[in-house]
C-alpha cells in the first residue's frame, strides 16, 4: 500500500493522485498530456486559448497517444473587457521604449475583445468529445452538458467561500489553488488580494468545509510537497511549473532557464494580462509595474503585449520575457514527463516512510 492510493485515483481513473496542471498558451502539448497520463498521473490540456476546431484537434491528438484518462481545461466566461483609448495609449507609451529595443517601432494595434461566444463553443466541443475529466478556473460555468457527457468535473478555488460555491454547483473535486501557484489566479469571489493564501492555511480549511476531495495546486515541485499536501488533508495534487521542465512541454529553453534562475523572484501582478497572475520578475514586469499605469482589463493587456513577448523570445531576451511561474520554480528539473512522474511518486513514498519512522 503506497499511501498514494487515495479516493482521487478512483475518481480520476489514475494510478497516482497527481495531476499535471493545464497551462494554456501552448505549454501543455498533446505529447505532454499523453506522456503524463501514460505514466499513471493525469495529463491536462489547457484549452482556454484554443478555438473550437483547434480544441477538437488537440483532443484527437491526445487520444491517438494515450488510452488513459486525461483532462481538458477552460476559463469561465468573464464580462467583456472595454478598451478605453486613453488607457490603451498610456500602456502603449510604457511599452514603446521596450519594443524599440526589439526593433518594434510602431505601437501594437488596439486589441479588440475576444469573441463572446467562444466559451460556449469550447464547452460544446468538450461535451461532444466526452472528455474523461473537465476542469475550469476563473469562476463558474454551465456544467450540465459536460456532466451529461459523463466527465468528472474539477473546479478551481482560491478561498473557502469559492470551494463551498463550487461544491454547491456539483463539482466532483476541488483544485485548491494556493498563493504559491504559478499562472493566473482563479479567484472569482471577493478581492484578489485577500485570496492569495498559502497552501498550509488553505487546504485544511477547505477540506474541513467541503465533502468532495481537494487537490492542492501551488508551489509543489517534488515528493516532499506532495506528502505535505496529503498530510494537510488533500487527496491529490496539481503541479504546473514542475512540468514546464519536461521536453514534451511547449516551453522554450529560454523560458526554462528563466524558471530555473527565478529563486524568490516571482510576484503576483496584472502586468502580463490584466488579471492577477504569478510570474517571474523581469525588467519588463518591473517597467510596467513601476510606470504607475493601470494595465488593460484581461485579456486585452495580454493582446497588447503579444508582439513584444514573441519578439523577446525570438531575440533570446530574458529581461523582456513574461514567464508564468510558481514560487517553487527554481527547483524545476528537466526530466521527461514519465521520469518526472516516477520520480515524484518515489520521493513521495520516501517522504511518507520518513515521517512514519520506517
Ligand atoms: C504557465 C502556466 C499556465 C497556466 N495556465 C492555466 C490554465 O490555462 N488553466 C488553469 O486552470 N490553470 C492554469 N495555471 C495554473 C495551474 O493550474 C496551477 O494552479 C499552478 O500551476 C500550480 O502552481 P505551480 O505552478 O507552482 O505548480 C497555469 C500555470 C502556469 C505556470
mmCIF file of C-alpha atoms and ligand atoms in Angstrom:
data_model
loop_
_atom_site.group_PDB
_atom_site.id
_atom_site.type_symbol
_atom_site.label_atom_id
_atom_site.label_comp_id
_atom_site.label_asym_id
_atom_site.label_seq_id
_atom_site.Cartn_x
_atom_site.Cartn_y
_atom_site.Cartn_z
ATOM 1 C CA UNK A 1 0.000 0.000 0.000
ATOM 2 C CA UNK A 2 1.751 3.135 -1.196
ATOM 3 C CA UNK A 3 -0.002 5.922 0.721
ATOM 4 C CA UNK A 4 -0.593 7.412 -2.711
ATOM 5 C CA UNK A 5 -3.704 5.386 -3.399
ATOM 6 C CA UNK A 6 -6.368 7.956 -2.497
ATOM 7 C CA UNK A 7 -10.008 8.440 -3.459
ATOM 8 C CA UNK A 8 -8.818 10.839 -6.165
ATOM 9 C CA UNK A 9 -7.194 7.919 -8.039
ATOM 10 C CA UNK A 10 -10.555 6.155 -8.247
ATOM 11 C CA UNK A 11 -12.350 9.374 -9.181
ATOM 12 C CA UNK A 12 -9.916 10.226 -11.986
ATOM 13 C CA UNK A 13 -9.172 6.664 -13.059
ATOM 14 C CA UNK A 14 -5.422 7.119 -12.492
ATOM 15 C CA UNK A 15 -2.774 5.165 -10.653
ATOM 16 C CA UNK A 16 -1.472 8.226 -8.781
ATOM 17 C CA UNK A 17 -3.320 11.237 -7.347
ATOM 18 C CA UNK A 18 -1.064 13.574 -9.339
ATOM 19 C CA UNK A 19 -2.424 15.979 -11.955
ATOM 20 C CA UNK A 20 -0.242 17.839 -14.443
ATOM 21 C CA UNK A 21 -1.827 21.287 -14.458
ATOM 22 C CA UNK A 22 -3.479 22.631 -17.578
ATOM 23 C CA UNK A 23 -1.357 25.503 -18.898
ATOM 24 C CA UNK A 24 -2.991 27.462 -21.707
ATOM 25 C CA UNK A 25 -0.805 29.100 -24.309
ATOM 26 C CA UNK A 26 0.742 26.021 -25.873
ATOM 27 C CA UNK A 27 2.629 24.655 -22.849
ATOM 28 C CA UNK A 28 0.507 21.546 -22.353
ATOM 29 C CA UNK A 29 1.029 19.910 -25.719
ATOM 30 C CA UNK A 30 -0.821 16.672 -26.564
ATOM 31 C CA UNK A 31 2.585 14.943 -26.200
ATOM 32 C CA UNK A 32 2.967 16.187 -22.610
ATOM 33 C CA UNK A 33 -0.625 15.384 -21.641
ATOM 34 C CA UNK A 34 -0.431 11.867 -23.069
ATOM 35 C CA UNK A 35 3.016 11.137 -21.591
ATOM 36 C CA UNK A 36 1.791 12.135 -18.124
ATOM 37 C CA UNK A 37 -1.383 10.053 -18.440
ATOM 38 C CA UNK A 38 0.566 7.074 -19.768
ATOM 39 C CA UNK A 39 2.817 7.347 -16.703
ATOM 40 C CA UNK A 40 -0.151 6.875 -14.343
ATOM 41 C CA UNK A 41 -0.906 10.510 -13.451
ATOM 42 C CA UNK A 42 -3.485 12.785 -15.116
ATOM 43 C CA UNK A 43 -2.349 14.975 -18.009
ATOM 44 C CA UNK A 44 -4.391 18.134 -18.615
ATOM 45 C CA UNK A 45 -4.740 20.189 -21.768
ATOM 46 C CA UNK A 46 -5.017 23.947 -21.237
ATOM 47 C CA UNK A 47 -7.650 24.629 -23.872
ATOM 48 C CA UNK A 48 -8.738 28.175 -22.997
ATOM 49 C CA UNK A 49 -6.891 29.932 -25.809
ATOM 50 C CA UNK A 50 -7.812 27.399 -28.495
ATOM 51 C CA UNK A 51 -10.633 27.919 -30.969
ATOM 52 C CA UNK A 52 -13.230 25.111 -31.140
ATOM 53 C CA UNK A 53 -11.565 23.359 -34.098
ATOM 54 C CA UNK A 54 -8.097 23.587 -32.561
ATOM 55 C CA UNK A 55 -9.504 22.216 -29.319
ATOM 56 C CA UNK A 56 -11.081 19.251 -31.106
ATOM 57 C CA UNK A 57 -7.828 18.582 -32.965
ATOM 58 C CA UNK A 58 -5.790 18.683 -29.747
ATOM 59 C CA UNK A 59 -8.192 16.244 -28.043
ATOM 60 C CA UNK A 60 -7.899 13.935 -31.054
ATOM 61 C CA UNK A 61 -4.100 14.143 -30.897
ATOM 62 C CA UNK A 62 -4.121 13.202 -27.192
ATOM 63 C CA UNK A 63 -6.402 10.252 -27.894
ATOM 64 C CA UNK A 64 -4.025 8.984 -30.553
ATOM 65 C CA UNK A 65 -1.208 8.982 -27.972
ATOM 66 C CA UNK A 66 -2.963 7.507 -24.936
ATOM 67 C CA UNK A 67 -5.975 5.453 -23.943
ATOM 68 C CA UNK A 68 -5.647 6.646 -20.342
ATOM 69 C CA UNK A 69 -7.878 9.360 -18.789
ATOM 70 C CA UNK A 70 -6.855 12.980 -19.379
ATOM 71 C CA UNK A 71 -8.367 16.395 -18.620
ATOM 72 C CA UNK A 72 -9.340 19.410 -20.696
ATOM 73 C CA UNK A 73 -9.444 22.816 -19.018
ATOM 74 C CA UNK A 74 -11.258 26.036 -19.920
ATOM 75 C CA UNK A 75 -11.647 29.507 -18.437
ATOM 76 C CA UNK A 76 -15.080 30.606 -17.212
ATOM 77 C CA UNK A 77 -16.811 33.308 -19.213
ATOM 78 C CA UNK A 78 -15.780 36.747 -17.939
ATOM 79 C CA UNK A 79 -17.592 40.033 -18.589
ATOM 80 C CA UNK A 80 -16.432 41.568 -21.903
ATOM 81 C CA UNK A 81 -13.485 43.923 -21.337
ATOM 82 C CA UNK A 82 -13.591 47.522 -22.510
ATOM 83 C CA UNK A 83 -10.579 49.090 -24.184
ATOM 84 C CA UNK A 84 -10.711 52.752 -23.402
ATOM 85 C CA UNK A 85 -8.493 54.578 -25.927
ATOM 86 C CA UNK A 86 -6.675 56.702 -23.359
ATOM 87 C CA UNK A 87 -5.704 53.674 -21.275
ATOM 88 C CA UNK A 88 -4.501 51.867 -24.372
ATOM 89 C CA UNK A 89 -2.393 54.877 -25.381
ATOM 90 C CA UNK A 90 -0.919 55.148 -21.876
ATOM 91 C CA UNK A 91 0.097 51.478 -21.888
ATOM 92 C CA UNK A 92 1.442 51.765 -25.437
ATOM 93 C CA UNK A 93 3.655 54.615 -24.215
ATOM 94 C CA UNK A 94 5.009 52.420 -21.387
ATOM 95 C CA UNK A 95 5.764 49.614 -23.823
ATOM 96 C CA UNK A 96 7.223 51.772 -26.624
ATOM 97 C CA UNK A 97 10.856 52.017 -25.394
ATOM 98 C CA UNK A 98 10.936 48.281 -24.617
ATOM 99 C CA UNK A 99 9.501 47.459 -28.036
ATOM 100 C CA UNK A 100 12.098 49.738 -29.625
ATOM 101 C CA UNK A 101 14.862 47.626 -28.046
ATOM 102 C CA UNK A 102 13.475 44.705 -30.044
ATOM 103 C CA UNK A 103 13.164 46.666 -33.271
ATOM 104 C CA UNK A 104 9.382 47.072 -32.989
ATOM 105 C CA UNK A 105 8.851 50.687 -33.909
ATOM 106 C CA UNK A 106 5.088 51.013 -34.471
ATOM 107 C CA UNK A 107 2.835 50.541 -31.428
ATOM 108 C CA UNK A 108 0.789 47.337 -31.489
ATOM 109 C CA UNK A 109 -2.791 47.917 -32.628
ATOM 110 C CA UNK A 110 -5.543 48.490 -30.119
ATOM 111 C CA UNK A 111 -6.743 44.985 -29.286
ATOM 112 C CA UNK A 112 -10.353 44.036 -29.827
ATOM 113 C CA UNK A 113 -12.261 41.965 -27.296
ATOM 114 C CA UNK A 114 -12.302 38.192 -27.868
ATOM 115 C CA UNK A 115 -15.423 36.694 -29.390
ATOM 116 C CA UNK A 116 -18.177 36.496 -26.734
ATOM 117 C CA UNK A 117 -19.417 33.047 -27.801
ATOM 118 C CA UNK A 118 -16.005 31.361 -27.511
ATOM 119 C CA UNK A 119 -16.503 29.667 -24.142
ATOM 120 C CA UNK A 120 -19.859 28.186 -25.171
ATOM 121 C CA UNK A 121 -18.358 26.850 -28.391
ATOM 122 C CA UNK A 122 -15.404 25.355 -26.473
ATOM 123 C CA UNK A 123 -17.746 23.775 -23.916
ATOM 124 C CA UNK A 124 -19.793 22.234 -26.714
ATOM 125 C CA UNK A 125 -16.630 20.566 -28.081
ATOM 126 C CA UNK A 126 -15.663 19.280 -24.624
ATOM 127 C CA UNK A 127 -19.141 17.777 -24.131
ATOM 128 C CA UNK A 128 -19.289 16.355 -27.633
ATOM 129 C CA UNK A 129 -15.850 14.754 -27.241
ATOM 130 C CA UNK A 130 -16.892 13.227 -23.897
ATOM 131 C CA UNK A 131 -13.549 14.043 -22.315
ATOM 132 C CA UNK A 132 -12.796 11.926 -19.235
ATOM 133 C CA UNK A 133 -12.120 14.924 -16.966
ATOM 134 C CA UNK A 134 -13.132 18.564 -17.360
ATOM 135 C CA UNK A 135 -11.547 21.288 -15.244
ATOM 136 C CA UNK A 136 -12.115 25.024 -15.142
ATOM 137 C CA UNK A 137 -10.896 28.202 -13.491
ATOM 138 C CA UNK A 138 -11.765 31.944 -13.160
ATOM 139 C CA UNK A 139 -15.325 31.332 -11.979
ATOM 140 C CA UNK A 140 -18.259 29.120 -12.713
ATOM 141 C CA UNK A 141 -19.901 27.983 -15.915
ATOM 142 C CA UNK A 142 -22.787 25.914 -17.065
ATOM 143 C CA UNK A 143 -21.874 22.308 -16.321
ATOM 144 C CA UNK A 144 -24.959 20.380 -17.483
ATOM 145 C CA UNK A 145 -23.659 19.314 -20.892
ATOM 146 C CA UNK A 146 -20.277 18.072 -19.646
ATOM 147 C CA UNK A 147 -21.931 16.340 -16.707
ATOM 148 C CA UNK A 148 -24.351 14.577 -19.048
ATOM 149 C CA UNK A 149 -21.390 13.616 -21.212
ATOM 150 C CA UNK A 150 -20.018 11.745 -18.197
ATOM 151 C CA UNK A 151 -16.938 13.900 -17.487
ATOM 152 C CA UNK A 152 -15.513 14.081 -13.982
ATOM 153 C CA UNK A 153 -15.544 17.797 -13.107
ATOM 154 C CA UNK A 154 -12.827 19.735 -11.242
ATOM 155 C CA UNK A 155 -13.345 23.376 -10.234
ATOM 156 C CA UNK A 156 -10.654 25.801 -9.047
ATOM 157 C CA UNK A 157 -10.997 27.626 -5.712
ATOM 158 C CA UNK A 158 -8.626 30.092 -4.071
ATOM 159 C CA UNK A 159 -10.694 30.578 -0.899
ATOM 160 C CA UNK A 160 -13.022 28.579 1.335
ATOM 161 C CA UNK A 161 -16.044 30.541 0.059
ATOM 162 C CA UNK A 162 -15.193 29.639 -3.546
ATOM 163 C CA UNK A 163 -14.774 25.968 -2.641
ATOM 164 C CA UNK A 164 -18.182 25.940 -0.947
ATOM 165 C CA UNK A 165 -19.752 27.590 -4.015
ATOM 166 C CA UNK A 166 -18.142 25.046 -6.364
ATOM 167 C CA UNK A 167 -19.385 22.143 -4.271
ATOM 168 C CA UNK A 168 -22.880 23.655 -4.391
ATOM 169 C CA UNK A 169 -22.606 23.696 -8.199
ATOM 170 C CA UNK A 170 -21.845 19.994 -8.154
ATOM 171 C CA UNK A 171 -18.135 19.657 -8.970
ATOM 172 C CA UNK A 172 -16.614 16.250 -8.193
ATOM 173 C CA UNK A 173 -13.408 17.637 -6.681
ATOM 174 C CA UNK A 174 -11.832 20.971 -5.892
ATOM 175 C CA UNK A 175 -8.428 22.205 -7.011
ATOM 176 C CA UNK A 176 -7.343 24.456 -4.152
ATOM 177 C CA UNK A 177 -5.052 26.972 -5.827
ATOM 178 C CA UNK A 178 -2.787 28.365 -3.138
ATOM 179 C CA UNK A 179 -0.911 31.660 -3.168
ATOM 180 C CA UNK A 180 2.322 29.927 -4.204
ATOM 181 C CA UNK A 181 0.804 28.862 -7.521
ATOM 182 C CA UNK A 182 2.168 29.923 -10.879
ATOM 183 C CA UNK A 183 -0.077 31.410 -13.534
ATOM 184 C CA UNK A 184 -3.350 33.269 -13.258
ATOM 185 C CA UNK A 185 -5.233 33.406 -10.009
ATOM 186 C CA UNK A 186 -8.519 31.545 -10.252
ATOM 187 C CA UNK A 187 -10.211 33.955 -7.825
ATOM 188 C CA UNK A 188 -13.863 34.673 -8.585
ATOM 189 C CA UNK A 189 -15.435 35.807 -5.299
ATOM 190 C CA UNK A 190 -14.119 38.729 -3.268
ATOM 191 C CA UNK A 191 -10.839 40.536 -3.720
ATOM 192 C CA UNK A 192 -7.740 39.086 -5.360
ATOM 193 C CA UNK A 193 -5.568 40.464 -2.554
ATOM 194 C CA UNK A 194 -7.470 38.500 0.110
ATOM 195 C CA UNK A 195 -7.282 35.310 -1.940
ATOM 196 C CA UNK A 196 -3.503 34.760 -2.097
ATOM 197 C CA UNK A 197 -3.465 32.178 0.697
ATOM 198 C CA UNK A 198 -0.571 29.786 1.366
ATOM 199 C CA UNK A 199 -1.300 26.083 0.926
ATOM 200 C CA UNK A 200 -0.686 25.203 4.583
ATOM 201 C CA UNK A 201 -3.502 27.538 5.604
ATOM 202 C CA UNK A 202 -5.784 26.924 2.621
ATOM 203 C CA UNK A 203 -6.018 23.143 2.289
ATOM 204 C CA UNK A 204 -7.151 22.150 5.810
ATOM 205 C CA UNK A 205 -9.731 24.951 5.867
ATOM 206 C CA UNK A 206 -11.224 23.895 2.556
ATOM 207 C CA UNK A 207 -11.025 20.173 3.412
ATOM 208 C CA UNK A 208 -12.944 20.866 6.633
ATOM 209 C CA UNK A 209 -15.734 22.662 4.790
ATOM 210 C CA UNK A 210 -16.475 20.510 1.737
ATOM 211 C CA UNK A 211 -17.219 16.836 1.336
ATOM 212 C CA UNK A 212 -15.667 16.405 -2.118
ATOM 213 C CA UNK A 213 -11.919 15.651 -2.422
ATOM 214 C CA UNK A 214 -9.424 18.517 -2.514
ATOM 215 C CA UNK A 215 -6.261 18.714 -4.641
ATOM 216 C CA UNK A 216 -3.572 21.246 -3.739
ATOM 217 C CA UNK A 217 -2.130 23.302 -6.595
ATOM 218 C CA UNK A 218 0.699 25.692 -5.804
ATOM 219 C CA UNK A 219 4.429 25.536 -5.256
ATOM 220 C CA UNK A 220 4.777 21.733 -5.321
ATOM 221 C CA UNK A 221 7.972 20.712 -7.094
ATOM 222 C CA UNK A 222 8.863 17.348 -5.533
ATOM 223 C CA UNK A 223 7.573 14.462 -3.443
ATOM 224 C CA UNK A 224 8.061 16.309 -0.168
ATOM 225 C CA UNK A 225 5.459 18.814 -1.331
ATOM 226 C CA UNK A 226 3.085 16.026 -2.344
ATOM 227 C CA UNK A 227 3.457 14.275 1.028
ATOM 228 C CA UNK A 228 2.856 17.614 2.764
ATOM 229 C CA UNK A 229 -0.312 18.211 0.730
ATOM 230 C CA UNK A 230 -1.617 14.756 1.683
ATOM 231 C CA UNK A 231 -0.798 15.444 5.333
ATOM 232 C CA UNK A 232 -2.775 18.683 5.143
ATOM 233 C CA UNK A 233 -5.895 16.835 4.060
ATOM 234 C CA UNK A 234 -5.620 16.999 0.286
ATOM 235 C CA UNK A 235 -6.307 13.743 -1.545
ATOM 236 C CA UNK A 236 -4.309 14.800 -4.575
ATOM 237 C CA UNK A 237 -2.095 17.469 -6.078
ATOM 238 C CA UNK A 238 -1.855 19.511 -9.262
ATOM 239 C CA UNK A 239 1.597 20.630 -10.438
ATOM 240 C CA UNK A 240 2.141 23.163 -13.195
ATOM 241 C CA UNK A 241 5.588 24.761 -13.098
ATOM 242 C CA UNK A 242 7.286 21.427 -12.347
ATOM 243 C CA UNK A 243 6.076 20.063 -15.708
ATOM 244 C CA UNK A 244 7.389 23.061 -17.679
ATOM 245 C CA UNK A 245 10.842 21.445 -17.471
ATOM 246 C CA UNK A 246 9.724 18.378 -19.434
ATOM 247 C CA UNK A 247 10.938 18.170 -23.021
ATOM 248 C CA UNK A 248 7.370 17.316 -24.095
ATOM 249 C CA UNK A 249 6.108 20.683 -22.778
ATOM 250 C CA UNK A 250 5.765 23.678 -25.084
ATOM 251 C CA UNK A 251 8.209 25.787 -23.057
ATOM 252 C CA UNK A 252 11.383 27.033 -24.742
ATOM 253 C CA UNK A 253 14.947 26.641 -23.427
ATOM 254 C CA UNK A 254 14.989 30.358 -22.577
ATOM 255 C CA UNK A 255 11.762 30.079 -20.557
ATOM 256 C CA UNK A 256 13.137 27.046 -18.717
ATOM 257 C CA UNK A 257 16.380 28.771 -17.814
ATOM 258 C CA UNK A 258 14.373 31.782 -16.602
ATOM 259 C CA UNK A 259 12.310 29.467 -14.388
ATOM 260 C CA UNK A 260 15.424 27.784 -13.029
ATOM 261 C CA UNK A 261 17.004 31.128 -12.153
ATOM 262 C CA UNK A 262 13.914 32.620 -10.568
ATOM 263 C CA UNK A 263 14.617 31.855 -6.899
ATOM 264 C CA UNK A 264 12.398 34.106 -4.757
ATOM 265 C CA UNK A 265 11.750 36.370 -7.711
ATOM 266 C CA UNK A 266 8.133 35.713 -8.568
ATOM 267 C CA UNK A 267 5.295 38.131 -7.916
ATOM 268 C CA UNK A 268 1.553 38.393 -8.446
ATOM 269 C CA UNK A 269 0.918 41.159 -10.971
ATOM 270 C CA UNK A 270 -1.547 42.355 -13.609
ATOM 271 C CA UNK A 271 1.297 43.425 -15.910
ATOM 272 C CA UNK A 272 1.084 40.378 -18.172
ATOM 273 C CA UNK A 273 -2.596 40.004 -18.980
ATOM 274 C CA UNK A 274 -4.593 42.458 -16.893
ATOM 275 C CA UNK A 275 -5.580 39.661 -14.498
ATOM 276 C CA UNK A 276 -3.551 38.813 -11.391
ATOM 277 C CA UNK A 277 -1.024 36.108 -12.209
ATOM 278 C CA UNK A 278 2.168 34.870 -10.582
ATOM 279 C CA UNK A 279 5.183 35.223 -12.832
ATOM 280 C CA UNK A 280 8.925 35.715 -12.739
ATOM 281 C CA UNK A 281 10.047 39.275 -12.040
ATOM 282 C CA UNK A 282 11.872 40.517 -15.139
ATOM 283 C CA UNK A 283 12.880 44.005 -16.259
ATOM 284 C CA UNK A 284 9.757 44.059 -18.435
ATOM 285 C CA UNK A 285 7.494 43.282 -15.453
ATOM 286 C CA UNK A 286 9.245 45.912 -13.334
ATOM 287 C CA UNK A 287 8.929 48.529 -16.081
ATOM 288 C CA UNK A 288 5.159 48.022 -16.290
ATOM 289 C CA UNK A 289 4.722 47.843 -12.507
ATOM 290 C CA UNK A 290 6.835 50.955 -11.914
ATOM 291 C CA UNK A 291 5.146 53.030 -14.616
ATOM 292 C CA UNK A 292 2.078 53.556 -12.450
ATOM 293 C CA UNK A 293 -0.189 52.954 -15.464
ATOM 294 C CA UNK A 294 -3.131 50.624 -14.948
ATOM 295 C CA UNK A 295 -2.824 47.546 -17.192
ATOM 296 C CA UNK A 296 -5.740 46.988 -19.579
ATOM 297 C CA UNK A 297 -8.516 44.653 -18.446
ATOM 298 C CA UNK A 298 -7.991 40.915 -19.068
ATOM 299 C CA UNK A 299 -7.270 39.705 -21.702
ATOM 300 C CA UNK A 300 -6.609 42.958 -23.576
ATOM 301 C CA UNK A 301 -3.308 43.581 -21.809
ATOM 302 C CA UNK A 302 -2.090 40.146 -22.957
ATOM 303 C CA UNK A 303 -3.081 41.049 -26.505
ATOM 304 C CA UNK A 304 -1.279 44.390 -26.321
ATOM 305 C CA UNK A 305 1.970 42.751 -25.199
ATOM 306 C CA UNK A 306 1.736 39.736 -27.533
ATOM 307 C CA UNK A 307 4.124 41.055 -30.225
ATOM 308 C CA UNK A 308 6.650 42.198 -27.649
ATOM 309 C CA UNK A 309 6.579 38.762 -25.971
ATOM 310 C CA UNK A 310 7.097 36.930 -29.225
ATOM 311 C CA UNK A 311 9.929 39.246 -30.281
ATOM 312 C CA UNK A 312 11.677 38.897 -26.897
ATOM 313 C CA UNK A 313 11.569 35.100 -27.164
ATOM 314 C CA UNK A 314 12.868 35.268 -30.709
ATOM 315 C CA UNK A 315 15.721 37.601 -29.671
ATOM 316 C CA UNK A 316 16.650 35.483 -26.629
ATOM 317 C CA UNK A 317 15.966 38.448 -24.338
ATOM 318 C CA UNK A 318 15.346 37.006 -20.876
ATOM 319 C CA UNK A 319 14.921 40.504 -19.415
ATOM 320 C CA UNK A 320 11.918 41.176 -21.658
ATOM 321 C CA UNK A 321 10.024 37.920 -21.050
ATOM 322 C CA UNK A 322 6.809 37.169 -19.251
ATOM 323 C CA UNK A 323 7.209 33.747 -17.631
ATOM 324 C CA UNK A 324 4.342 32.412 -15.528
ATOM 325 C CA UNK A 325 5.778 30.509 -12.596
ATOM 326 C CA UNK A 326 5.054 29.282 -9.090
ATOM 327 C CA UNK A 327 7.159 30.116 -6.049
ATOM 328 C CA UNK A 328 8.978 26.788 -6.298
ATOM 329 C CA UNK A 329 10.176 27.367 -9.847
ATOM 330 C CA UNK A 330 13.926 27.348 -9.099
ATOM 331 C CA UNK A 331 13.557 23.618 -8.276
ATOM 332 C CA UNK A 332 12.498 22.813 -11.841
ATOM 333 C CA UNK A 333 14.002 19.607 -13.274
ATOM 334 C CA UNK A 334 14.477 18.906 -16.946
ATOM 335 C CA UNK A 335 13.152 15.345 -16.957
ATOM 336 C CA UNK A 336 10.938 13.575 -19.481
ATOM 337 C CA UNK A 337 7.354 13.530 -18.195
ATOM 338 C CA UNK A 338 7.279 9.793 -17.427
ATOM 339 C CA UNK A 339 10.506 10.079 -15.466
ATOM 340 C CA UNK A 340 9.239 13.125 -13.586
ATOM 341 C CA UNK A 341 6.049 11.296 -12.573
ATOM 342 C CA UNK A 342 8.022 8.215 -11.448
ATOM 343 C CA UNK A 343 10.447 10.424 -9.500
ATOM 344 C CA UNK A 344 7.616 12.325 -7.806
ATOM 345 C CA UNK A 345 5.998 9.045 -6.764
ATOM 346 C CA UNK A 346 9.256 7.645 -5.384
ATOM 347 C CA UNK A 347 10.015 10.843 -3.485
ATOM 348 C CA UNK A 348 6.521 10.981 -2.011
ATOM 349 C CA UNK A 349 6.731 7.398 -0.806
ATOM 350 C CA UNK A 350 10.155 8.136 0.713
ATOM 351 C CA UNK A 351 8.813 11.221 2.492
ATOM 352 C CA UNK A 352 5.837 9.300 3.883
ATOM 353 C CA UNK A 353 8.120 6.483 5.082
ATOM 354 C CA UNK A 354 10.447 9.003 6.725
ATOM 355 C CA UNK A 355 7.563 10.555 8.605
ATOM 356 C CA UNK A 356 6.335 7.164 9.711
ATOM 357 C CA UNK A 357 9.835 6.486 11.093
ATOM 358 C CA UNK A 358 10.436 3.495 8.858
HETATM 359 C C1 LIG B 1 2.375 28.646 -17.467
HETATM 360 C C2 LIG B 1 1.129 28.403 -16.662
HETATM 361 C C3 LIG B 1 -0.105 28.435 -17.301
HETATM 362 C C4 LIG B 1 -1.270 28.143 -16.577
HETATM 363 N N1 LIG B 1 -2.471 28.078 -17.250
HETATM 364 C C5 LIG B 1 -3.583 27.611 -16.596
HETATM 365 C C6 LIG B 1 -4.785 27.328 -17.311
HETATM 366 O O1 LIG B 1 -4.873 27.502 -18.519
HETATM 367 N N2 LIG B 1 -5.845 26.874 -16.597
HETATM 368 C C7 LIG B 1 -5.782 26.631 -15.243
HETATM 369 O O2 LIG B 1 -6.763 26.183 -14.652
HETATM 370 N N3 LIG B 1 -4.655 26.890 -14.549
HETATM 371 C C8 LIG B 1 -3.553 27.356 -15.194
HETATM 372 N N4 LIG B 1 -2.385 27.557 -14.495
HETATM 373 C C9 LIG B 1 -2.385 27.357 -13.036
HETATM 374 C C10 LIG B 1 -2.242 25.879 -12.677
HETATM 375 O O3 LIG B 1 -3.467 25.217 -12.878
HETATM 376 C C11 LIG B 1 -1.846 25.650 -11.206
HETATM 377 O O4 LIG B 1 -2.723 26.339 -10.356
HETATM 378 C C12 LIG B 1 -0.436 26.101 -10.896
HETATM 379 O O5 LIG B 1 0.452 25.749 -11.927
HETATM 380 C C13 LIG B 1 0.035 25.456 -9.608
HETATM 381 O O6 LIG B 1 1.191 26.063 -9.145
HETATM 382 P P1 LIG B 1 2.686 25.582 -9.562
HETATM 383 O O7 LIG B 1 2.891 26.168 -10.929
HETATM 384 O O8 LIG B 1 3.513 26.211 -8.524
HETATM 385 O O9 LIG B 1 2.686 24.081 -9.588
HETATM 386 C C14 LIG B 1 -1.210 27.869 -15.196
HETATM 387 C C15 LIG B 1 0.041 27.864 -14.566
HETATM 388 C C16 LIG B 1 1.198 28.121 -15.266
HETATM 389 C C17 LIG B 1 2.523 28.066 -14.540
#
